[in-house]
Amino acid sequence: MKTIAVIGSGTMGSGIAQVALMHQCKVFLYDISENALQKAKNLLEQTLFKLVEKNKITEQQKNTYLQNIFYITTLEDIKTADLVIEAIVENLSIKKQTFKEIENRVSSECIIATNTSSLSVHSMIRELKYPQRFLGIHFFNPAPLMPLVEVIPTLLTDTSIVQQSLDLLHNWGKTTVIAKDTPGFIVNRIARPFYSEALRIYDEGVADIPTIDWVMKNIGGFKMGPFELMDLIGHDVNYVVTETVWKQMYYDPKYKPSHSQKILLDAGLLGKKTGRGFYDYSKPLPTEPTIKDNSLHHKIFIRILSMLINEAADALYYNIASKEDIEIAMQKGVNYPKGLLHWADELGLNTIYNELQSLYEYYQEDRYRPSVLLKKKINKQEKFFE
Ligand code: NAI
């Protein structure tokens, strides 16, 4: 039986602990806050209870899981861990201090991973004693339900450590992709235009929020529209990810945030969880587009999709991940109806390129520059997948 230590028992840590526990691991869940640990304990017990009620697990399994988890407030207890996953507050100096304390306790073979979503994994390794056993293992929220995990090795991570991590995650039923340590990794980078281009269209007054959401759901086949989804994720999370990626990409205009979202964050209108974001949740959400104009609908859809495809193409061009992993990541990490590169092949690379090029010429903004990879593929008359 593997022993896993999860550091931080908040949203992500408690979810990761549940996944490990339900796959025959012994789990130590650590937090500096007793209150957070108690909350995590209550949540886990309720979740397991519900799973028994739904006949997803037996009473005996529930009891075994509950016996195999230890809620701890001292790191002394993690010394037997085979893998430590850190999911504490997103603050580099606090994380680095925590890794120092972890390294002083665990064996030299123990794998140490960070679940960071926006910090560079390399920024955490400089003071490590054994950086070769350190990597990023990035789960999606909610961890027990979302199949995708991005694995982010550093320049110093041993290949055997990457393989052991992949094997373990596969045992946990997860789908893994390997990402280069760059801002947003795969999913949080490629998904940016879904929000930012929708915001741009809204900011320009091309269409209103219900129309844009309707288009992306009904023409695009996305489960949620961009505004609904931003409201669900919460503007405290979604805006901050956008701003972080933008800053870390040296202010590339492709990733520029929107004031329309910033003011919601400033006002504490964080979305569904506060009852008000782009939508007012005391009323039913609109189900029909305000503007009923098929050619406008098509323009909105192709504009947002082209920007998404451009981002996927650029991620491939810059070797952020393999083309297969880029496709898997967007379908399993954010439930996109199709892989973006396959979608490009289906619509024709020329269609996407022409859309981007005409936006680029019209706006005279670097934001719309087509990926060099699209150009190369078109010149060679190639598709992404043959
Ligand atoms: P959270 O705020 O729900 O939980 C963080 C927990 O860490 C809290 O319980 C807090 O008491 C604890 N903590 C703070 N400092 C600590 C320390 N020095 N030692 C031990 N525990 C400490 O945060 P959340 O959302 O779970 O995020 C955790 C990490 O996971 C962050 O790095 C975040 O970027 C990443 N992440 C978050 C996702 C999300 O959707 N919320 C998705 C994927 C990654």
PDB file of C-alpha atoms in Angstrom, residues 5-6 27 97 104 122 151 154 173-174 178 182 223 243 246 298 303 355 361 370 372:
ATOM      1  CA  ALA A   5       0.875  12.894   2.154  1.00  0.00           C
ATOM      2  CA  VAL A   6      -1.337  15.738   0.984  1.00  0.00           C
ATOM      3  CA  VAL A  27      -3.269   9.164   3.319  1.00  0.00           C
ATOM      4  CA  GLN A  97       9.390  27.137   3.061  1.00  0.00           C
ATOM      5  CA  ASN A 104      13.775  17.465   6.137  1.00  0.00           C
ATOM      6  CA  HIS A 122      11.061  25.692 -11.678  1.00  0.00           C
ATOM      7  CA  VAL A 151       2.213  16.335 -15.163  1.00  0.00           C
ATOM      8  CA  THR A 154      11.296  20.319 -14.536  1.00  0.00           C
ATOM      9  CA  GLY A 173      -7.997   6.217 -12.840  1.00  0.00           C
ATOM     10  CA  LYS A 174      -6.669   9.541 -14.063  1.00  0.00           C
ATOM     11  CA  ILE A 178       2.700  15.977 -19.963  1.00  0.00           C
ATOM     12  CA  THR A 182       5.094  27.454 -19.001  1.00  0.00           C
ATOM     13  CA  LYS A 223     -21.514  22.595 -22.180  1.00  0.00           C
ATOM     14  CA  GLU A 243      -4.012  38.221 -15.224  1.00  0.00           C
ATOM     15  CA  TRP A 246      -0.851  37.662 -19.143  1.00  0.00           C
ATOM     16  CA  HIS A 298     -21.785  32.339 -36.926  1.00  0.00           C
ATOM     17  CA  ARG A 303     -14.108  34.239 -33.998  1.00  0.00           C
ATOM     18  CA  GLU A 355     -10.525  34.479 -39.904  1.00  0.00           C
ATOM     19  CA  GLU A 361      -5.707  43.301 -40.414  1.00  0.00           C
ATOM     20  CA  PRO A 370      -2.076  33.789 -36.610  1.00  0.00           C
ATOM     21  CA  VAL A 372       3.223  30.395 -37.423  1.00  0.00           C
TER      22      VAL A 372
END
